[in-house]
Each structure stands twice: as C-alpha cells, then as structure tokens.
Amino acid sequence: MKAWKDNIRKIDPYVAGEQPDFPDMIKLNTNENPYPPAPKVEQAMKMQQAERFRLYPDTNATPLVKALAEFYHMEEDQFFIGVGSDDVLAMSFLTFFNSEKPILFPDITYSFYDVWATLYRIPYRQPKVDENFYIRKEDYMVPNGGIVLANPNAPTSIGMDASDIEEIIQRNQDVIVIVDEAYIDFGGQSVMPLVNKYDNLVVVQTFSKSRSMAGMRIGFAVANPELIQALKDVKNSYNSYTMNRPSILLGVESVKDVDYFYSTTNKIITTRERVKEELRKLGFIVPDSQTNFLFITHPKLDMNDFFNSLREHHIYVRHWNKPRISEYLRVTIGSDQEMDTFLSFANKYCKL
Amino acid sequence: MKAWKDNIRKIDPYVAGEQPDFPDMIKLNTNENPYPPAPKVEQAMKMQQAERFRLYPDTNATPLVKALAEFYHMEEDQFFIGVGSDDVLAMSFLTFFNSEKPILFPDITYSFYDVWATLYRIPYRQPKVDENFYIRKEDYMVPNGGIVLANPNAPTSIGMDASDIEEIIQRNQDVIVIVDEAYIDFGGQSVMPLVNKYDNLVVVQTFSKSRSMAGMRIGFAVANPELIQALKDVKNSYNSYTMNRPSILLGVESVKDVDYFYSTTNKIITTRERVKEELRKLGFIVPDSQTNFLFITHPKLDMNDFFNSLREHHIYVRHWNKPRISEYLRVTIGSDQEMDTFLSFANKYCKL
C-alpha cells in the first residue's frame, strides 16, 4: 500500500436522499418546497449584472444580514450566514464543541449530527427518544460537552414546546446549546427570541424549506454577538467568501417578500393537515407534524414494500434501514395535486 | 468567565484584502479580473428558471465536471469542485494532512496556508524562499507530512518550472503534494498532466482569476480518482450541497467559451508586460510575473508611503506589514486604462 494512504482522513459520508429527475415523477423525498421562490427572486435574478461577478462577494453577506435582522427584529451582529444550514451547523460543531465531554443529541434525529461529530472527532452520546419519538428533556440535564436539538425533529416531524427547550438551555449554561430550526416555519415554536436571554444559545435556520431555495444554499445562525464572532473567525480561517453574489442578492429578495412567505407556508400546512387526516382514515399512524413532511407507518403494511411500490410508480419518499425507524416513511408535503396522486396510490395499495 | 468560553475554538482569522466600493476607485488589490465573465455567462443567467431553485442542486456539480474534463482532456472522476479554491484547499488540508510530521510550504506564499494548518491543528514548517523569492526545491526533499506549493507563487508572482515541481513530487511519493495553480492561466507551466503519472499529486485551480468569476465562488481539484473520492467523502460529511445552481450552470458556460478565455487572459498578459517595463523604467524592481499581478519595490521609495499615497488617490493595491515583504507592493493587472492611471500616478510620485 502507498504510504500516503495512512494519512488520509477516512470517513463514512452522509448519504443524502436520492435525486431522481424524471419528467413525470413525484418527488417527496428531500423535503423540498413544491412552490417556486418569491416572485421578486426571479425578477432580481434577471436584473443581475454578470459584469459584477468578476468581483469577490461581500464576505459577511451584509445585505442579507440586514434583511434578516429587520425581518426577525434582531441585531445585525447576531447573525451568521452560511452555504445552507449544513454549512452553519458543521461550522458550529467545529467552533463550539471542543470539550472532552460528549455532546448530546437524540438517537433519532437529523443524520448529519453524528457525521459531523465523527469528522471533527467530537465525542457524542445519543439519548433515546421515547416510544412515541418524543425527546425527553431530563436526558439533557446531565453533564455534557454541548447539546444539539432539531426542533421540530427530523425525520419524526415532532416539535417540542419552547418552554421545554428553554428549560434545557437554562440547565446547561456551561455549554453551547444549538437548536436546529430547519422546519420551524411550518408551525413550530421558535426559540430565537431566547437568544437575547441566554448567551449559550445558537439557533440555526435555512432558506431550503420554507423559502423554496434549496438550490441556492443559504442558511443562518442567530446567537449572541460573541458566539457569532467566534463563528465568523473560524469561517474566515476556512474560506472568506462562502456566499456567492446571486445567493446574497436573491436571498434578500426572498426575505423582503413577506406575504409570499406566509402564504406558501400556510398552503403547505393546510395540505399537510388534510393529507394527515386522509392517511389516518386509511389506517396509517401519523404523528402530528410541525414540519413540511409526515412521518408515517401502518400496523398492517410493510413500509419497505410500500416504499418500493411507490418508487416503481415514480413516487419518491424517504426510507431508512435503521433501528427503530425502519417501519416508517418520511413523506414530504408537495402540492395538492401531487399529494392527491400519492393518496390515491396509498388508497389502492391499502386495498390490495 | 462563562464556562462555555473554554471550549470555543479561538483563532486569528485570515484577513482578506479590503473591499472598498467607490464609484471612481481603481481596485488593484485582490487580483480580480478587469474583464467581465464570458458573454454566455450573462446569457445563461438571464435564461435561468428561478422555479428550479426550490430543488437541491447536483451534489457533484456533474455538468461542471463534464465541461472541465472535456476542456482539460482528463477523466470526470479526476475532478472535485468546491466553493472557490479556498474551499477546495481547506478541504484538502483536512483530508490529506493527518501525519504527525510537519507539512511544508514556503515562508512567503499564500497567507491562508498557515491559517488552515492552525485551524486543523496540522504541524507545519516554512522553508525560506531565496533572496530573490525563488523556492529552493532542495528544501522540499526532507521528511515531511505533505507539501503545498503555490505555482506561480503569491504574492511574489514568480513561477517554477514544471520539471522542478515534478522532481519534488517524484521525491515525495509517500505524502500528498498539493500544487495551487490559482494563477496558472497567466503564463505558468501547469503540472495537471502529471496527475496521470503521480498518484500523490493534487492540482487546484480557480474560476476567480482567469475566468472573472470571483463573485461566483468556483474552484476545483484534479487528482487521481482515489484522492478525489477521499475529498468527496469528507465534503459529503460536511455539506452535501456546496455548489448552488447558478454556480454550476454559469460555470459550465464559462468553460465552454474557450476563445473568450484565451483572449482575456492574453490581454492581461500583454498589459502586464507593458506595465512591468514602464515600472522598470521608473526604477522599480519588478520580478518577471507569471500571474495577473506584479510584485514591486523601489530602492529609493518607501513602499508603505507609496501604498498610502495611492490609497489617498483611490488607487488600491496590497501591502503586508510582514517580514521580508514589507518593502513590496502587490499590484493587480487591471484594464489598460486603469494601469495608465496607476502608471501616471507612479511617474509623478517618483519625481516628487
């Protein structure tokens, strides 16, 4: 074997949901938004001057920070912008989790957390969610090197009350608590206002779900200015210019179109509630969701078989061959038309 | 002090060149290209459908990889794409430099190398370039944990012969040798073809300089498929989707416009040679450059004073208060008109 192979960082990479691309497919497998970005995004794109691309972008994505600070009524120095929330979260792990004690996150949660911990050699422990997939707050009141909670949680779709999260933050003031609110705009209770109360809290959100901009890669963290500066220092030690010009420009337009944002998130919530009721009528077990997806199972059906059958009919949902969740599917809420096709298939399948 | 502060990664961040933005300024401080991106880039941008932004981008930036493989006559599995060459280089440090032995790079070179080494806690040693700023190949023929060479080197503008670099690669087959060719298209000798001969070679290039796309953040590595896979595994353990949709789409158009690429790089080379001769006539010492900048000093002038005087007249160049190079300025090659203004100012300044 070549000697250089000894010093290569070997890692089992995170495997993202498949990205099939057929004209007639129904893609409900990666929690993308069925609606286009705000109309102003398209207009701004067409107005862009390519001539400006020759210049480096703003390293702090200042126009986007200003727009977000205004929208959320926070200060500009409380924001950090990254290439999707994955970039922001990975950077946060590297910046904040340098203790010898294990960090804590649930056994069933976003499957990138253990990958980042492994990448950066951060010890971790995963308390089990209860039999109904609820996070038990007591599990996070033990000595630890930091905490990461997805709220609402993925792939379970279940949200936690802000008061329970506050209790966890309050009881862990010696470490950083990251709350990953990727899906918060679909009905969850954000803890962003608590950033002004607790200096150990980092709230992370994304433009990929509620803002229909997964293809633009924009995420952000909100925290006290000292934590934000630490993130910026690490980021500027990695790559000074991570956000390209179109992301900054189009991100601003998305934030400014407030009405469109509420109207599309509400449409998705309405569709989700309808689909949930329909699935329950078919005998599916469906926890109440605070996200743009449903986490479903059926006492009489094999979910892997159902997954494959959907797939054969070009309806893509997500399934994991993992302990505790192998009998569940995660189904993204698409347009009403897409969900009708899905429901009609589920209906026939249940009657087979 | 709050306990959480103990576990924050503290680092002196890389400080990028200032990014002033006045209407009448002449910006020769961050090695940006004075010409706009290829005309097809603007056309493609206006043709983009914002509706597609709701979907995640291609994790491997496949269309861009295909275009690059065709342009460089290499295989697709020899390419790794990142958010500027900084992203590619930082990821390469994390992936390839996990030895206890120090990695080697020159004392005068791109100032991000020691920052990445510090960020990832990689030991490093910096052999001194000679009194004329030439890299001494013998210095890289000692035990080490890896090698990074910028060729042509920055901020010196001096290129190395490909045969000398090959000797270094050949003598270091137990470690990874990274050759950072950010400026290679302005007259240097690329070692990219050697990737097919040496499996320990990683060549990194960027769209920020010769392709006028600093604002789009596109860089890439070329290496044997095993090294590329290791990079992809680490990248996919960090962020599956780093390249947004516009970067992939517009990057392809840039690569396809071959004539424009050669015509603009040649224009810059022509301007550079003219400016070099003019500066020498004024008594400046200017090494031959293989880049889109000149590294200049003057035996009778204080370069810090000259820098400040240029700045007062809204002509921005780069100066470092660092050992060995504090009496030098790095001057990006702008348009002929911009360089005439710079030369006219230099002319007057020399006669004061």
XYZ file of C-alpha atoms in Angstrom:
704
model
C 0.000 0.000 0.000
C 1.131 3.536 -0.752
C 2.415 5.335 2.352
C 0.272 8.439 1.729
C -2.853 6.355 2.313
C -2.020 6.229 6.032
C -2.700 9.911 6.468
C -5.945 10.313 4.583
C -8.986 11.097 6.716
C -11.308 8.153 6.151
C -14.983 8.628 6.849
C -18.359 7.087 6.010
C -20.004 10.031 4.331
C -23.556 11.207 4.908
C -25.766 9.873 2.135
C -28.336 12.421 1.026
C -31.724 11.403 -0.367
C -31.568 10.255 -3.978
C -32.137 12.986 -6.553
C -34.004 11.296 -9.389
C -35.009 13.542 -12.287
C -37.822 12.162 -14.422
C -40.343 14.449 -16.088
C -43.392 12.706 -14.577
C -42.050 11.838 -11.132
C -43.445 12.996 -7.804
C -40.533 13.962 -5.604
C -41.465 13.806 -1.930
C -38.110 12.543 -0.657
C -35.915 15.527 0.298
C -38.366 17.983 1.922
C -38.177 20.479 -0.891
C -40.921 23.083 -1.210
C -43.415 22.483 -4.061
C -43.797 26.217 -4.707
C -41.286 28.434 -6.503
C -39.276 31.078 -4.623
C -40.864 34.522 -4.164
C -41.582 36.283 -7.496
C -39.076 39.014 -6.620
C -36.318 36.395 -6.600
C -36.822 35.673 -10.290
C -37.031 39.387 -11.122
C -33.820 40.150 -9.229
C -32.045 37.295 -10.972
C -32.876 38.654 -14.398
C -31.748 42.123 -13.343
C -28.325 40.960 -12.125
C -25.274 42.287 -13.921
C -22.920 39.436 -14.776
C -20.171 42.044 -15.040
C -20.159 42.246 -11.220
C -19.326 38.522 -10.945
C -15.680 39.382 -11.637
C -15.523 40.912 -8.123
C -15.384 38.987 -4.851
C -18.680 38.973 -2.949
C -19.252 40.643 0.421
C -17.554 38.341 2.942
C -20.240 38.996 5.567
C -23.220 38.880 3.167
C -24.155 42.241 4.700
C -27.311 42.977 2.645
C -28.728 39.584 3.597
C -27.848 40.078 7.276
C -29.614 43.458 7.222
C -32.751 41.963 5.662
C -32.856 39.115 8.201
C -32.211 41.415 11.174
C -35.138 43.547 10.079
C -37.457 40.588 9.481
C -36.695 38.943 12.836
C -36.288 42.162 14.863
C -32.785 41.196 15.969
C -29.437 42.985 15.701
C -27.161 42.532 12.685
C -24.266 41.305 14.833
C -26.452 38.407 15.987
C -26.417 36.779 12.515
C -24.025 34.411 10.773
C -24.699 33.336 7.163
C -23.572 30.084 5.523
C -23.914 27.804 2.495
C -27.124 26.167 3.702
C -27.784 25.291 7.335
C -25.465 22.294 6.929
C -22.540 24.679 6.491
C -23.673 26.719 9.502
C -24.176 23.627 11.684
C -20.891 21.966 10.670
C -19.036 25.226 11.352
C -20.813 25.470 14.720
C -19.718 21.937 15.688
C -16.099 22.827 14.838
C -16.279 26.160 16.658
C -18.222 25.289 19.815
C -17.690 21.609 20.597
C -14.125 21.336 21.831
C -14.802 19.720 25.211
C -13.642 16.266 26.319
C -17.183 15.510 27.451
C -19.619 14.053 24.921
C -22.106 16.285 23.178
C -25.729 15.106 23.308
C -28.342 14.697 20.589
C -31.255 12.247 20.233
C -30.791 8.740 18.793
C -33.389 9.586 16.176
C -32.691 12.943 14.592
C -31.045 14.590 11.592
C -28.488 12.055 10.431
C -25.747 14.610 9.796
C -25.052 15.258 13.514
C -23.100 12.059 14.140
C -21.305 12.510 10.795
C -20.034 15.981 11.812
C -19.061 14.710 15.258
C -17.089 11.901 13.603
C -15.487 14.240 11.056
C -14.233 16.565 13.790
C -13.551 13.784 16.324
C -16.047 15.179 18.833
C -17.253 12.605 21.396
C -21.042 12.214 21.417
C -23.864 10.321 23.125
C -27.401 9.856 21.819
C -30.178 9.649 24.435
C -33.140 7.641 23.151
C -36.358 9.408 22.235
C -39.374 7.766 23.919
C -41.560 5.101 22.284
C -43.627 7.838 20.609
C -40.450 9.561 19.381
C -40.679 12.429 21.876
C -37.431 13.908 23.172
C -37.182 13.523 26.984
C -35.858 16.760 28.371
C -34.456 15.021 31.512
C -31.929 13.228 29.280
C -30.292 16.588 28.570
C -29.818 17.567 32.196
C -26.640 15.564 32.749
C -23.001 16.645 32.333
C -22.155 17.131 28.643
C -19.935 18.996 26.180
C -22.813 20.642 24.329
C -26.314 19.891 23.027
C -27.887 19.798 19.565
C -31.638 19.552 19.168
C -33.569 19.656 15.914
C -36.876 21.380 16.617
C -39.154 20.218 15.134
C -37.198 16.987 14.991
C -36.429 15.120 11.761
C -37.459 12.664 10.498
C -40.136 12.390 13.190
C -41.815 15.764 12.404
C -42.484 16.213 16.144
C -41.982 19.613 17.763
C -41.048 20.430 21.348
C -42.588 23.270 23.340
C -40.346 26.321 23.537
C -40.710 26.196 27.342
C -39.175 22.689 27.452
C -36.282 23.797 25.269
C -35.806 26.835 27.482
C -35.544 24.544 30.488
C -32.788 22.589 28.727
C -30.936 25.788 27.791
C -31.350 27.159 31.299
C -29.972 23.985 32.886
C -26.950 23.870 30.528
C -25.463 27.331 30.748
C -21.906 25.987 30.837
C -22.127 24.625 27.293
C -23.462 25.727 23.920
C -26.967 24.563 23.017
C -27.694 24.509 19.278
C -31.346 24.416 18.215
C -31.680 23.444 14.561
C -34.926 25.042 13.379
C -34.784 23.956 9.727
C -38.536 23.261 9.746
C -39.704 25.862 12.261
C -41.764 27.931 9.808
C -44.335 25.169 9.379
C -45.895 25.584 12.808
C -43.200 25.102 15.455
C -42.338 27.446 18.334
C -39.046 29.179 17.604
C -36.662 29.871 20.479
C -34.941 32.665 18.521
C -36.184 35.351 20.975
C -34.354 33.479 23.774
C -31.035 34.449 22.162
C -31.460 37.772 23.959
C -31.884 35.965 27.285
C -29.311 33.134 27.102
C -25.813 33.710 25.781
C -25.198 29.960 25.281
C -27.960 29.514 22.681
C -27.397 29.171 18.906
C -30.493 28.995 16.688
C -29.980 27.744 13.110
C -32.431 28.149 10.240
C -32.432 27.641 6.473
C -33.818 29.026 3.198
C -34.082 25.488 1.779
C -37.532 24.584 3.106
C -39.955 27.417 3.866
C -38.272 29.788 1.384
C -38.083 27.345 -1.562
C -34.395 27.994 -2.106
C -32.668 24.638 -1.537
C -30.872 25.196 -4.840
C -29.357 28.474 -3.649
C -27.750 27.160 -0.434
C -28.497 29.715 2.260
C -28.617 29.075 5.994
C -28.027 31.212 9.065
C -27.346 31.171 12.779
C -28.679 33.597 15.367
C -26.800 33.925 18.660
C -25.182 36.482 20.925
C -22.555 38.640 19.158
C -19.641 36.892 20.896
C -20.657 33.465 19.581
C -21.341 34.941 16.134
C -17.857 36.491 16.109
C -16.306 33.122 17.034
C -18.181 31.540 14.103
C -17.019 34.303 11.764
C -13.410 33.871 12.895
C -13.491 30.147 12.155
C -15.285 30.734 8.851
C -12.738 33.383 7.869
C -10.000 30.882 8.694
C -11.594 28.456 6.258
C -12.957 30.481 3.348
C -13.506 34.244 3.489
C -16.022 34.234 0.666
C -18.547 31.431 1.006
C -21.751 33.148 -0.137
C -21.708 33.961 -3.829
C -23.249 37.089 -5.312
C -26.529 35.543 -6.521
C -27.166 33.910 -3.116
C -26.787 37.199 -1.279
C -28.860 39.191 -3.772
C -31.677 36.673 -4.211
C -31.727 35.834 -0.508
C -32.521 39.468 0.270
C -35.448 39.467 -2.175
C -36.834 36.310 -0.596
C -36.773 37.813 2.905
C -38.414 41.016 1.712
C -41.398 39.229 0.166
C -43.141 38.668 3.498
C -46.648 37.997 2.172
C -45.495 35.314 -0.234
C -43.559 33.603 2.568
C -46.619 33.353 4.825
C -48.966 32.406 2.017
C -46.851 29.458 0.790
C -46.003 28.136 4.258
C -49.701 28.297 5.158
C -50.655 26.458 1.962
C -48.222 23.681 2.874
C -49.585 23.484 6.436
C -53.151 23.212 5.093
C -52.177 20.462 2.652
C -50.251 18.639 5.393
C -53.254 18.583 7.752
C -55.517 17.282 5.011
C -53.074 14.543 3.979
C -52.563 13.550 7.624
C -56.326 13.068 8.114
C -56.670 11.119 4.878
C -53.785 8.821 5.815
C -55.230 8.226 9.266
C -58.510 7.219 7.631
C -56.539 4.594 5.704
C -55.198 3.209 8.975
C -51.784 4.885 8.894
C -50.282 6.037 12.171
C -49.220 9.649 11.666
C -47.843 11.813 14.491
C -48.910 15.462 14.449
C -46.328 17.259 12.317
C -44.880 20.738 12.743
C -42.842 20.379 9.541
C -43.332 20.129 5.766
C -43.349 16.323 5.955
C -45.178 13.465 7.639
C -43.596 10.506 9.406
C -45.885 7.575 8.756
C -46.298 3.888 9.471
C -49.105 1.349 9.151
C -49.758 -1.559 11.503
C -50.737 -3.869 8.629
C -48.258 -2.867 5.924
C -44.536 -3.370 5.435
C -43.170 0.124 4.917
C -40.164 -1.015 2.883
C -42.514 -2.764 0.451
C -44.728 0.318 0.305
C -41.644 2.459 -0.334
C -40.551 0.251 -3.228
C -44.007 0.129 -4.683
C -44.271 3.923 -4.584
C -40.855 4.131 -6.199
C -41.891 1.841 -9.049
C -44.678 4.293 -9.744
C -42.210 7.185 -9.695
C -43.390 8.495 -6.344
C -40.263 9.089 -4.279
C -40.413 9.244 -0.478
C -37.678 8.553 2.103
C -36.990 5.311 3.971
C -34.106 4.424 6.299
C -32.920 0.917 7.070
C -32.095 1.990 10.603
C -33.054 0.706 14.059
C -36.425 1.926 15.398
C -37.477 3.723 12.182
C -37.239 1.021 9.501
C -41.033 0.646 9.641
C -41.597 4.336 8.899
C -41.547 6.528 5.838
C -40.921 10.254 5.631
C -43.232 11.884 3.114
C -42.598 15.487 2.051
C -45.693 17.648 1.580
C -45.856 18.511 -2.115
C -48.536 20.431 -3.998
C -52.172 19.427 -3.521
C -52.110 17.708 -6.890
C -49.001 15.707 -6.017
C -50.444 14.701 -2.662
C -53.703 13.617 -4.322
C -51.708 11.285 -6.558
C -49.857 9.980 -3.508
C -53.094 9.490 -1.534
C -54.812 7.796 -4.432
C -51.889 5.369 -4.710
C -51.894 4.771 -0.926
C -55.634 4.144 -1.060
C -55.293 1.499 -3.776
C -52.265 -0.029 -2.049
C -54.154 -0.428 1.240
C -56.938 -2.275 -0.548
C -54.657 -4.771 -2.306
C -15.881 33.987 32.763
C -18.629 31.814 31.336
C -17.665 28.124 31.279
C -18.687 27.681 27.620
C -15.897 30.040 26.594
C -13.337 27.353 27.456
C -14.454 25.166 24.579
C -14.685 27.665 21.767
C -12.107 27.266 19.032
C -10.126 30.511 19.101
C -8.225 31.518 16.022
C -6.675 34.573 14.385
C -8.639 34.658 11.180
C -7.224 35.263 7.712
C -7.729 38.891 6.783
C -8.675 39.293 3.146
C -7.787 42.406 1.143
C -10.094 45.333 1.870
C -13.099 45.613 -0.415
C -13.666 49.346 -0.850
C -16.515 50.298 -3.159
C -16.261 53.847 -4.524
C -17.529 54.755 -7.978
C -14.238 56.275 -9.146
C -11.763 53.957 -7.437
C -9.168 51.784 -9.143
C -9.210 48.409 -7.448
C -5.909 46.581 -7.930
C -5.795 44.927 -4.501
C -7.429 41.474 -4.704
C -6.287 40.116 -8.083
C -9.711 40.316 -9.643
C -10.002 40.260 -13.418
C -10.814 43.617 -15.053
C -12.915 41.971 -17.771
C -16.439 40.612 -17.328
C -17.129 36.848 -17.413
C -17.721 35.225 -20.819
C -20.787 36.654 -22.631
C -22.504 33.254 -22.429
C -22.438 33.511 -18.631
C -24.706 36.556 -18.705
C -26.998 34.955 -21.272
C -27.314 31.757 -19.224
C -28.071 33.755 -16.096
C -30.970 35.545 -17.743
C -32.303 32.227 -19.064
C -32.312 30.513 -15.660
C -35.645 29.426 -14.231
C -35.959 30.574 -10.628
C -38.594 27.863 -10.203
C -35.763 25.289 -10.177
C -34.154 26.964 -7.149
C -36.662 25.158 -4.923
C -34.779 21.916 -5.654
C -31.410 20.900 -4.189
C -28.527 21.253 -6.638
C -26.497 18.353 -8.025
C -24.210 17.320 -5.171
C -21.351 16.502 -7.547
C -21.831 19.538 -9.837
C -21.845 16.979 -12.667
C -22.394 19.339 -15.630
C -19.439 21.443 -14.495
C -17.243 18.375 -14.001
C -18.112 17.200 -17.523
C -17.247 20.583 -19.024
C -13.903 20.726 -17.180
C -12.996 17.127 -18.056
C -13.576 17.922 -21.714
C -11.632 21.192 -21.616
C -8.617 19.685 -19.853
C -8.751 16.239 -21.531
C -8.970 14.461 -18.183
C -11.477 11.963 -16.769
C -14.561 13.092 -14.846
C -13.585 11.080 -11.762
C -10.378 13.124 -11.537
C -12.282 16.320 -10.593
C -13.532 17.720 -7.299
C -15.490 21.009 -7.262
C -15.707 23.482 -4.374
C -16.795 26.967 -3.278
C -13.705 28.702 -4.649
C -10.215 27.210 -4.480
C -10.112 28.185 -0.776
C -12.843 25.644 -0.069
C -11.013 23.012 -2.152
C -7.659 23.721 -0.477
C -9.065 23.808 3.078
C -10.895 20.528 2.428
C -7.650 19.067 1.041
C -5.716 20.060 4.185
C -8.356 18.353 6.360
C -8.456 15.260 4.141
C -4.789 14.675 3.329
C -2.669 16.154 6.121
C -3.140 13.835 9.078
C 0.511 12.965 9.718
C 2.494 13.793 12.860
C 5.258 15.197 10.668
C 5.061 18.849 9.645
C 3.754 19.803 6.235
C 5.979 22.140 4.225
C 5.231 25.370 2.394
C 7.392 28.464 1.717
C 7.744 31.271 4.260
C 6.468 33.680 1.628
C 3.352 32.328 -0.046
C -0.451 32.466 0.054
C -1.245 33.544 3.596
C -4.135 31.109 4.042
C -1.893 28.005 4.297
C -0.756 28.616 7.867
C -4.301 29.629 8.825
C -5.721 26.285 7.625
C -2.905 24.387 9.305
C -3.693 26.204 12.562
C -7.450 25.665 12.189
C -6.993 21.910 11.755
C -4.036 21.650 14.147
C -1.693 20.382 11.435
C 2.020 20.861 12.260
C 3.861 22.886 9.611
C 7.283 24.246 8.721
C 8.063 27.052 6.265
C 11.375 26.813 4.365
C 12.620 30.249 3.341
C 12.487 31.287 -0.311
C 15.865 32.628 -1.514
C 16.825 36.310 -1.544
C 15.144 36.724 -4.945
C 11.995 34.983 -3.660
C 12.643 31.752 -5.576
C 11.535 28.484 -3.987
C 14.526 26.159 -3.402
C 13.476 22.675 -4.416
C 16.098 21.050 -2.122
C 14.149 22.372 0.893
C 11.289 20.026 -0.028
C 13.399 16.886 -0.150
C 13.403 16.244 3.593
C 10.984 14.127 5.675
C 7.558 15.806 5.862
C 3.822 15.218 6.273
C 2.872 16.757 2.939
C 3.750 19.702 0.692
C 1.814 22.722 -0.583
C 3.253 24.897 -3.320
C 1.544 27.832 -4.978
C 2.717 27.936 -8.575
C 3.117 30.665 -9.653
C 3.705 31.762 -6.096
C 1.760 34.585 -4.421
C 2.420 37.376 -3.670
C 5.777 37.073 -5.447
C 4.291 36.342 -8.931
C 7.231 34.003 -9.599
C 6.623 30.674 -11.337
C 8.596 27.431 -11.014
C 9.439 25.164 -13.943
C 7.179 22.145 -14.169
C 10.287 19.948 -14.231
C 11.381 21.256 -10.804
C 7.929 20.634 -9.372
C 7.983 17.150 -10.869
C 11.255 16.465 -9.096
C 9.639 17.481 -5.779
C 6.605 15.279 -6.439
C 8.820 12.395 -7.509
C 10.954 12.658 -4.364
C 7.887 12.794 -2.066
C 5.777 9.865 -3.131
C 4.931 8.926 0.459
C 2.953 12.126 1.027
C 0.423 14.257 -0.821
C 1.809 17.195 -2.801
C -0.727 19.975 -3.457
C 0.088 22.436 -6.243
C -2.104 25.531 -6.003
C -2.361 26.863 -9.554
C -4.700 29.797 -8.881
C -2.735 31.985 -11.322
C -1.531 29.355 -13.797
C -3.507 30.661 -16.789
C -1.409 33.822 -17.000
C 1.694 32.104 -18.337
C 2.780 29.419 -15.862
C 3.512 25.768 -16.594
C 0.696 23.615 -15.213
C 1.540 20.216 -13.733
C -2.024 18.983 -14.279
C -0.896 16.383 -16.853
C 1.346 14.842 -14.152
C -1.786 13.715 -12.280
C -1.801 10.759 -14.671
C 1.793 9.914 -13.707
C 1.879 10.527 -9.933
C -0.928 9.360 -7.673
C 0.205 11.649 -4.824
C -0.380 14.909 -6.748
C -3.347 17.253 -6.226
C -3.624 20.262 -8.573
C -6.001 23.059 -7.508
C -7.328 25.830 -9.766
C -9.974 28.560 -9.559
C -12.525 30.471 -11.636
C -11.812 33.644 -9.616
C -8.871 34.969 -11.622
C -8.596 33.921 -15.278
C -12.352 33.288 -15.609
C -13.529 36.570 -13.999
C -15.849 34.786 -11.599
C -14.577 35.627 -8.098
C -18.152 36.554 -7.207
C -19.459 33.097 -8.113
C -17.081 31.058 -5.916
C -15.890 28.145 -8.040
C -12.670 26.188 -7.588
C -11.594 22.648 -8.383
C -9.014 19.965 -7.687
C -7.614 17.481 -10.179
C -6.057 14.275 -8.831
C -6.234 10.507 -9.153
C -9.764 9.108 -8.581
C -8.862 7.650 -5.164
C -7.809 11.049 -3.800
C -10.846 12.688 -5.386
C -13.107 10.128 -3.716
C -11.476 10.833 -0.335
C -12.152 14.554 -0.859
C -15.769 13.833 -1.835
C -16.259 11.658 1.252
C -15.015 14.421 3.550
C -17.056 17.040 1.677
C -20.170 14.867 1.902
C -19.533 14.548 5.632
C -19.557 18.320 5.869
C -22.172 19.616 3.425
C -23.608 17.519 0.589
C -24.662 20.526 -1.423
C -21.978 23.187 -1.558
C -22.290 24.404 -5.156
C -25.511 26.274 -5.773
C -27.459 26.067 -9.020
C -26.233 29.342 -10.579
C -22.579 28.439 -9.904
C -22.897 25.101 -11.657
C -24.844 26.475 -14.616
C -22.765 29.616 -15.165
C -19.510 27.759 -14.531
C -20.289 25.460 -17.453
C -20.884 28.406 -19.781
C -17.585 29.956 -18.759
C -15.649 26.774 -19.551
C -17.361 26.391 -22.919
C -16.395 29.868 -24.103
C -12.814 28.903 -24.962
C -11.993 31.822 -27.275
C -13.067 34.425 -24.749
C -10.954 32.752 -22.065
C -7.784 32.892 -24.151
C -8.452 36.378 -25.457
C -8.923 37.938 -21.983
C -6.004 36.106 -20.369
C -3.792 37.191 -23.278
C -4.951 40.781 -22.946
C -3.977 40.743 -19.260
C -0.572 39.221 -20.056
C 0.068 41.935 -22.666
C -0.909 44.691 -20.238
C 1.232 43.122 -17.507
C 4.350 43.055 -19.680
C 3.840 46.668 -20.685
C 3.307 47.837 -17.080
C 6.339 45.845 -15.937
C 8.581 47.594 -18.485
C 7.183 51.026 -17.625
C 7.730 50.442 -13.908
C 11.287 49.262 -14.500
C 11.931 52.470 -16.445
C 10.850 54.358 -13.309
C 13.429 52.468 -11.266
C 11.091 49.890 -9.727
C 12.401 46.371 -9.206
C 9.840 44.023 -10.709
C 10.397 40.253 -10.942
C 9.069 38.589 -14.108
C 5.478 37.649 -13.357
C 3.514 34.596 -14.479
C 0.359 35.887 -12.784
C -2.198 38.704 -13.137
C -0.249 40.885 -10.703
C 3.191 42.401 -10.215
C 5.276 42.295 -7.037
C 7.151 45.559 -6.941
C 9.638 47.513 -4.862
C 11.801 50.588 -5.400
C 15.288 51.142 -3.947
C 14.605 54.841 -3.319
C 10.980 54.807 -2.171
C 9.220 53.661 0.994
C 6.577 51.238 -0.221
C 4.270 51.811 2.736
C 4.252 55.535 1.972
C 3.642 54.822 -1.707
C 0.789 52.468 -0.741
C -0.844 55.144 1.425
C -0.416 57.780 -1.204
C -2.025 55.563 -3.845
C -4.844 54.861 -1.404
C -5.485 58.568 -0.840
C -5.983 58.857 -4.576
C -8.393 55.910 -4.554
C -5.932 53.530 -6.176
C -5.991 50.360 -4.061
C -3.089 47.891 -4.141
C -1.963 45.355 -1.496
C 0.708 45.799 1.150
C 1.673 43.477 4.012
C 3.420 44.531 7.202
C 5.255 41.231 7.274
C 8.932 40.251 7.498
C 10.837 40.224 4.177
C 7.989 41.708 2.103
C 7.106 44.954 3.917
C 9.048 46.881 1.242
C 6.957 45.395 -1.574
C 3.531 46.025 -3.055
C 1.350 43.610 -4.957
C -0.364 45.335 -7.876
C -3.155 43.541 -9.721
C -3.206 43.996 -13.508
C -6.389 45.900 -14.325
C -7.582 47.244 -17.666
C -5.155 49.266 -19.804
C -6.947 52.436 -18.785
C -6.683 51.604 -15.068
C -2.998 50.757 -15.419
C -2.342 54.012 -17.286
C -3.807 55.910 -14.344
C -1.649 53.864 -11.960
C 1.493 54.414 -14.069
C 0.821 58.114 -14.410
C 0.492 58.371 -10.622
C 3.685 56.314 -10.107
C 5.500 58.540 -12.583
C 4.518 61.711 -10.723
C 5.265 60.079 -7.333
C 8.801 59.130 -8.429
C 9.514 62.699 -9.443
C 8.379 64.261 -6.129
